[in-house]
């Protein structure tokens, strides 16, 4: 059900842009209104979400420790899996963000007869995840050539590397292919791994279908239904300089691609895609394991009802005295004894 | 009590129900839940809604405004815990955590996949706290809070041992234990808890320890072990209690005072402290290292744990040594200083024997007995005869809490390697930070839950079985009191030839004490290797 | 409203904001004139009816594909004559055919290629082999044309 719903949503978006532009003359809406709306929602949404998280304090310092703690000097400390200083924690975070350290540990279980469990090598999710994210990043950076004038050298540098194969004209990009492969893998694993399918919600399929559609329309635009890039860039530069214009004669396929990207950005802050920001805020990763060294303060720490030693001794004094345990207050001698008997 | 199926009869399949998880109700049957908290225990602790009830009942006798209590409780906690707030929003349901949970591996129930365990709570959050959830409902994985949801929470938040293995593998560090901890807090607000937690917590609150051992009995029991030690090697150790002015306060889980094989570990502590002449005291008031309050709520953890610092202050000790325990050390390492500190009335712990200063405990002023012992051995202060443990082919179980809540790996291994000669590690996916739970942690080590415990313990037992078959391992060592209580049962069930030892029991065996008579038995009264014949002659 | 660890969060958001708005501050709001390729070469000026090989719109978006096809035809199959849909015949050669009219690479090709952010040295890589017509003497008729790779 979630699959159909998400698929229908993406197809709906595609049709909306296609019909809106080619039949309805809505190119201003899709070319100007949507991108402005999307960027506002994106920037505002991300800031809002992060600040909302930030309003909750971190009462306890509970990093998940992934290696040997800092201990006696002769014991080898796993600095980056179990950091004890801020600097080491920064490295740990960098490993998570740039290399998906935790996901790299992934294994897959197998149950054999006689209740025997085995754990298999399973790095495909890690690999596809990493490939997907880096390709996404590279593609995003490559797109800067439509957003800058003059185009900065690093953009052309990336482009040169990415087009290294020099196949066809316009030349194919390595990241385009890898991106589509990785997204396809992510979709397929979600569909065929029974456990993953069982936990998947519509909002898990939707971004994947959306990304697949973005990639596909992008490739179509570049290689098959070619559009006038000069007009496209003119439009984009108009948006950026806040003098929006929509030159006539840009193919509808471009608007479909553009609209899907706008949707992705607008959707981003209000969805699980915020994992990108969330990982930086995750208290099990972004804190050093130094609680025994430095005191962590809980801003809402409040006094609680405790059973004090005095109450305890009052309760047990006689028994304690009887076996010779020291007490703070001696037994009151005579009167009690007579009252008892 | 539920009949526990034999291992050969235990059904285990990882098949998914035909129905969506939201439409699959939780079914309570003997063996898959723990008995509810008794009214008398809830009253001692001042917890909500004390009553007699059973999870098998149709009517759970919840307070009239239970729904409101839960939602307000959730709102409050979302504002108090960034973990909860962030983890609610960022899970991508990638499934990396799914098969990392021992309860999922051992039960095949998809709601024991950490991600679904979290979704049980997350789905309610979506409905009540997000716009999309309010509008689109089930289409975005949101659902209403109903009594059935509460029942489901009760089932699955008490089928999680808060071991955090899931958190280690999650790309964002989402810690399902946080959902469990906070989920249990919420359930406690309407009086849904289990007696195996409420009982010990009530005891600990009033009497000072989980088992409700009163001060005179506590002293008696330890005195009994003094006699036992004397029987082994003729040395009479002299522990003191509640003594002001001692240099160290020693706190350990009361389970070690009470039941085998923890008691042998306790004998090991007594012998070690005697041999090095440590100036230390026991306390009958702070006579519990463990903390079943932690399995109730953050507040209850704080209430119970306050005794350690309070007692240290009253007695005027310089610092504290803590015994072998898992969740106790999670609390000490990650919570104690924050909730009960600052411990500025003590000094940075320093070993009076070696002069080593434990700067890694500069703020809490509390050190782990194993790091203390490791330092003694490293500095050559102990005479050890590892051959006394030669009948044991050893492996070592990292308890979840010291593993993923601390990173305490090489200290115990160092000690272990110095007190025994045959040590084999279990496979790398099952030890150190990737260690598997004993299946009975976080207050679930009760008898009525036995089937689930044996299921949850399967991944651990499976790894032990592997080294048992490959290297002939016959002994499993650990540094956790719950392990010492739970692993013998688990081994008996899955790998019957393996015996469970606490690390300091092995230290006690190997320790060559000054003036001791020749030992013929280990601390358990079993003949030492090479002494089997003497034993026979004696008879 | 208190933000906990506000220092770190604000720095993080700032970095995010700066990166996410890179194009806006990089171009600091200046209005960029669109590329305006020049069609004024002596040959074109002299044409009675100005037309290219294909209709203009198609030339704009597909010239690279056309050139790619030409290259394949010439290099692989030795074909040299292209028949346009209009029926006109052209020699499949960048240097003799295209540059015959568009003898002003800098004012024609480069304007758009630069505007589209193509890397001059490698994209398109046509010119790493083909020689660009000398632009010093526009209208000087025949220009030196060398096939470096001709074998
Ligand atoms: C910083 C550390 C990050 C980590 C560890 C991470 C990890 C992941 C993982 C494991 C997935 C796979 C989800 C699946 O199985 O479907 C995923 C998906 C995705 N991530 Fe990230 N990510 C990170 C940052 C980012 C950033 C910076 C962005 C975007 C700007 C981003 C955008 C996405 C998108 C669009 C998807 C695919 C949509 C989906 O699967 O639902 N991520 N990420
Ligand atoms: S590993 Fe983390 S992100 Fe993936 S499903 Fe589990 S909790 Fe969610
Ligand atoms: S904390 Fe442990 S028991 Fe709980 S869900 Fe995670 S892996 Fe399972």
PDB file of N, CA and C in Angstrom, chain A residues 156-193:
ATOM      1  N   UNK A 156      34.421  23.091 -12.278  1.00  0.00           N
ATOM      2  CA  UNK A 156      34.925  22.505 -13.524  1.00  0.00           C
ATOM      3  C   UNK A 156      35.861  21.351 -13.254  1.00  0.00           C
ATOM      4  N   UNK A 157      36.594  21.475 -12.151  1.00  0.00           N
ATOM      5  CA  UNK A 157      37.490  20.380 -11.777  1.00  0.00           C
ATOM      6  C   UNK A 157      36.708  19.106 -11.521  1.00  0.00           C
ATOM      7  N   UNK A 158      35.646  19.248 -10.730  1.00  0.00           N
ATOM      8  CA  UNK A 158      34.815  18.083 -10.430  1.00  0.00           C
ATOM      9  C   UNK A 158      34.255  17.512 -11.716  1.00  0.00           C
ATOM     10  N   UNK A 159      33.830  18.409 -12.561  1.00  0.00           N
ATOM     11  CA  UNK A 159      33.214  17.982 -13.796  1.00  0.00           C
ATOM     12  C   UNK A 159      34.206  17.207 -14.672  1.00  0.00           C
ATOM     13  N   UNK A 160      35.417  17.718 -14.681  1.00  0.00           N
ATOM     14  CA  UNK A 160      36.429  17.070 -15.506  1.00  0.00           C
ATOM     15  C   UNK A 160      36.646  15.640 -15.011  1.00  0.00           C
ATOM     16  N   UNK A 161      36.788  15.494 -13.668  1.00  0.00           N
ATOM     17  CA  UNK A 161      37.001  14.167 -13.109  1.00  0.00           C
ATOM     18  C   UNK A 161      35.818  13.254 -13.396  1.00  0.00           C
ATOM     19  N   UNK A 162      34.630  13.830 -13.207  1.00  0.00           N
ATOM     20  CA  UNK A 162      33.424  13.028 -13.352  1.00  0.00           C
ATOM     21  C   UNK A 162      33.217  12.594 -14.800  1.00  0.00           C
ATOM     22  N   UNK A 163      33.689  13.418 -15.736  1.00  0.00           N
ATOM     23  CA  UNK A 163      33.510  13.102 -17.150  1.00  0.00           C
ATOM     24  C   UNK A 163      34.707  12.402 -17.747  1.00  0.00           C
ATOM     25  N   UNK A 164      35.538  11.874 -16.898  1.00  0.00           N
ATOM     26  CA  UNK A 164      36.813  11.306 -17.296  1.00  0.00           C
ATOM     27  C   UNK A 164      36.710  10.265 -18.414  1.00  0.00           C
ATOM     28  N   UNK A 165      35.590   9.594 -18.463  1.00  0.00           N
ATOM     29  CA  UNK A 165      35.465   8.521 -19.447  1.00  0.00           C
ATOM     30  C   UNK A 165      35.409   9.056 -20.872  1.00  0.00           C
ATOM     31  N   UNK A 166      34.960  10.294 -21.034  1.00  0.00           N
ATOM     32  CA  UNK A 166      34.856  10.916 -22.355  1.00  0.00           C
ATOM     33  C   UNK A 166      34.125  10.037 -23.359  1.00  0.00           C
ATOM     34  N   UNK A 167      32.967   9.546 -22.909  1.00  0.00           N
ATOM     35  CA  UNK A 167      32.147   8.742 -23.814  1.00  0.00           C
ATOM     36  C   UNK A 167      30.974   9.585 -24.277  1.00  0.00           C
ATOM     37  N   UNK A 168      30.769   9.654 -25.583  1.00  0.00           N
ATOM     38  CA  UNK A 168      29.597  10.340 -26.121  1.00  0.00           C
ATOM     39  C   UNK A 168      29.689  11.845 -25.999  1.00  0.00           C
ATOM     40  N   UNK A 169      28.712  12.479 -26.593  1.00  0.00           N
ATOM     41  CA  UNK A 169      28.585  13.926 -26.494  1.00  0.00           C
ATOM     42  C   UNK A 169      27.109  14.239 -26.352  1.00  0.00           C
ATOM     43  N   UNK A 170      26.661  14.934 -25.345  1.00  0.00           N
ATOM     44  CA  UNK A 170      27.449  15.359 -24.191  1.00  0.00           C
ATOM     45  C   UNK A 170      28.001  14.159 -23.445  1.00  0.00           C
ATOM     46  N   UNK A 171      29.169  14.282 -22.907  1.00  0.00           N
ATOM     47  CA  UNK A 171      29.855  13.163 -22.276  1.00  0.00           C
ATOM     48  C   UNK A 171      29.096  12.645 -21.069  1.00  0.00           C
ATOM     49  N   UNK A 172      29.185  11.333 -20.845  1.00  0.00           N
ATOM     50  CA  UNK A 172      28.469  10.813 -19.686  1.00  0.00           C
ATOM     51  C   UNK A 172      29.284  11.060 -18.422  1.00  0.00           C
ATOM     52  N   UNK A 173      28.537  11.181 -17.328  1.00  0.00           N
ATOM     53  CA  UNK A 173      29.176  11.357 -16.024  1.00  0.00           C
ATOM     54  C   UNK A 173      29.176  10.042 -15.286  1.00  0.00           C
ATOM     55  N   UNK A 174      30.275   9.750 -14.620  1.00  0.00           N
ATOM     56  CA  UNK A 174      30.363   8.508 -13.847  1.00  0.00           C
ATOM     57  C   UNK A 174      29.317   8.521 -12.733  1.00  0.00           C
ATOM     58  N   UNK A 175      29.166   9.680 -12.072  1.00  0.00           N
ATOM     59  CA  UNK A 175      28.273   9.718 -10.916  1.00  0.00           C
ATOM     60  C   UNK A 175      26.813   9.521 -11.308  1.00  0.00           C
ATOM     61  N   UNK A 176      26.464   9.914 -12.520  1.00  0.00           N
ATOM     62  CA  UNK A 176      25.072   9.685 -12.939  1.00  0.00           C
ATOM     63  C   UNK A 176      24.730   8.205 -12.893  1.00  0.00           C
ATOM     64  N   UNK A 177      25.620   7.422 -13.479  1.00  0.00           N
ATOM     65  CA  UNK A 177      25.381   5.993 -13.523  1.00  0.00           C
ATOM     66  C   UNK A 177      25.384   5.379 -12.128  1.00  0.00           C
ATOM     67  N   UNK A 178      26.377   5.755 -11.334  1.00  0.00           N
ATOM     68  CA  UNK A 178      26.474   5.183  -9.992  1.00  0.00           C
ATOM     69  C   UNK A 178      25.282   5.586  -9.141  1.00  0.00           C
ATOM     70  N   UNK A 179      24.872   6.826  -9.300  1.00  0.00           N
ATOM     71  CA  UNK A 179      23.726   7.319  -8.536  1.00  0.00           C
ATOM     72  C   UNK A 179      22.485   6.470  -8.835  1.00  0.00           C
ATOM     73  N   UNK A 180      22.242   6.246 -10.119  1.00  0.00           N
ATOM     74  CA  UNK A 180      21.061   5.471 -10.489  1.00  0.00           C
ATOM     75  C   UNK A 180      21.169   4.039  -9.985  1.00  0.00           C
ATOM     76  N   UNK A 181      22.377   3.498 -10.066  1.00  0.00           N
ATOM     77  CA  UNK A 181      22.580   2.138  -9.565  1.00  0.00           C
ATOM     78  C   UNK A 181      22.300   2.067  -8.065  1.00  0.00           C
ATOM     79  N   UNK A 182      22.870   3.025  -7.355  1.00  0.00           N
ATOM     80  CA  UNK A 182      22.737   2.992  -5.896  1.00  0.00           C
ATOM     81  C   UNK A 182      21.279   3.178  -5.475  1.00  0.00           C
ATOM     82  N   UNK A 183      20.612   4.125  -6.110  1.00  0.00           N
ATOM     83  CA  UNK A 183      19.203   4.346  -5.754  1.00  0.00           C
ATOM     84  C   UNK A 183      18.380   3.108  -6.093  1.00  0.00           C
ATOM     85  N   UNK A 184      18.683   2.514  -7.242  1.00  0.00           N
ATOM     86  CA  UNK A 184      17.952   1.307  -7.612  1.00  0.00           C
ATOM     87  C   UNK A 184      18.184   0.210  -6.573  1.00  0.00           C
ATOM     88  N   UNK A 185      19.429   0.090  -6.141  1.00  0.00           N
ATOM     89  CA  UNK A 185      19.718  -0.918  -5.116  1.00  0.00           C
ATOM     90  C   UNK A 185      18.916  -0.630  -3.848  1.00  0.00           C
ATOM     91  N   UNK A 186      18.900   0.636  -3.436  1.00  0.00           N
ATOM     92  CA  UNK A 186      18.182   0.973  -2.200  1.00  0.00           C
ATOM     93  C   UNK A 186      16.688   0.659  -2.336  1.00  0.00           C
ATOM     94  N   UNK A 187      16.152   0.906  -3.513  1.00  0.00           N
ATOM     95  CA  UNK A 187      14.736   0.587  -3.720  1.00  0.00           C
ATOM     96  C   UNK A 187      14.528  -0.921  -3.680  1.00  0.00           C
ATOM     97  N   UNK A 188      15.390  -1.620  -4.397  1.00  0.00           N
ATOM     98  CA  UNK A 188      15.187  -3.064  -4.493  1.00  0.00           C
ATOM     99  C   UNK A 188      15.333  -3.736  -3.138  1.00  0.00           C
ATOM    100  N   UNK A 189      16.339  -3.305  -2.370  1.00  0.00           N
ATOM    101  CA  UNK A 189      16.505  -3.980  -1.078  1.00  0.00           C
ATOM    102  C   UNK A 189      15.302  -3.711  -0.182  1.00  0.00           C
ATOM    103  N   UNK A 190      14.743  -2.542  -0.301  1.00  0.00           N
ATOM    104  CA  UNK A 190      13.563  -2.230   0.496  1.00  0.00           C
ATOM    105  C   UNK A 190      12.381  -3.114   0.088  1.00  0.00           C
ATOM    106  N   UNK A 191      12.350  -3.454  -1.180  1.00  0.00           N
ATOM    107  CA  UNK A 191      11.241  -4.280  -1.655  1.00  0.00           C
ATOM    108  C   UNK A 191      11.443  -5.769  -1.372  1.00  0.00           C
ATOM    109  N   UNK A 192      12.690  -6.225  -1.440  1.00  0.00           N
ATOM    110  CA  UNK A 192      12.835  -7.687  -1.373  1.00  0.00           C
ATOM    111  C   UNK A 192      13.358  -8.228  -0.052  1.00  0.00           C
ATOM    112  N   UNK A 193      13.994  -7.419   0.774  1.00  0.00           N
ATOM    113  CA  UNK A 193      14.390  -7.966   2.081  1.00  0.00           C
ATOM    114  C   UNK A 193      13.147  -7.939   2.968  1.00  0.00           C
TER     115      UNK A 193
END
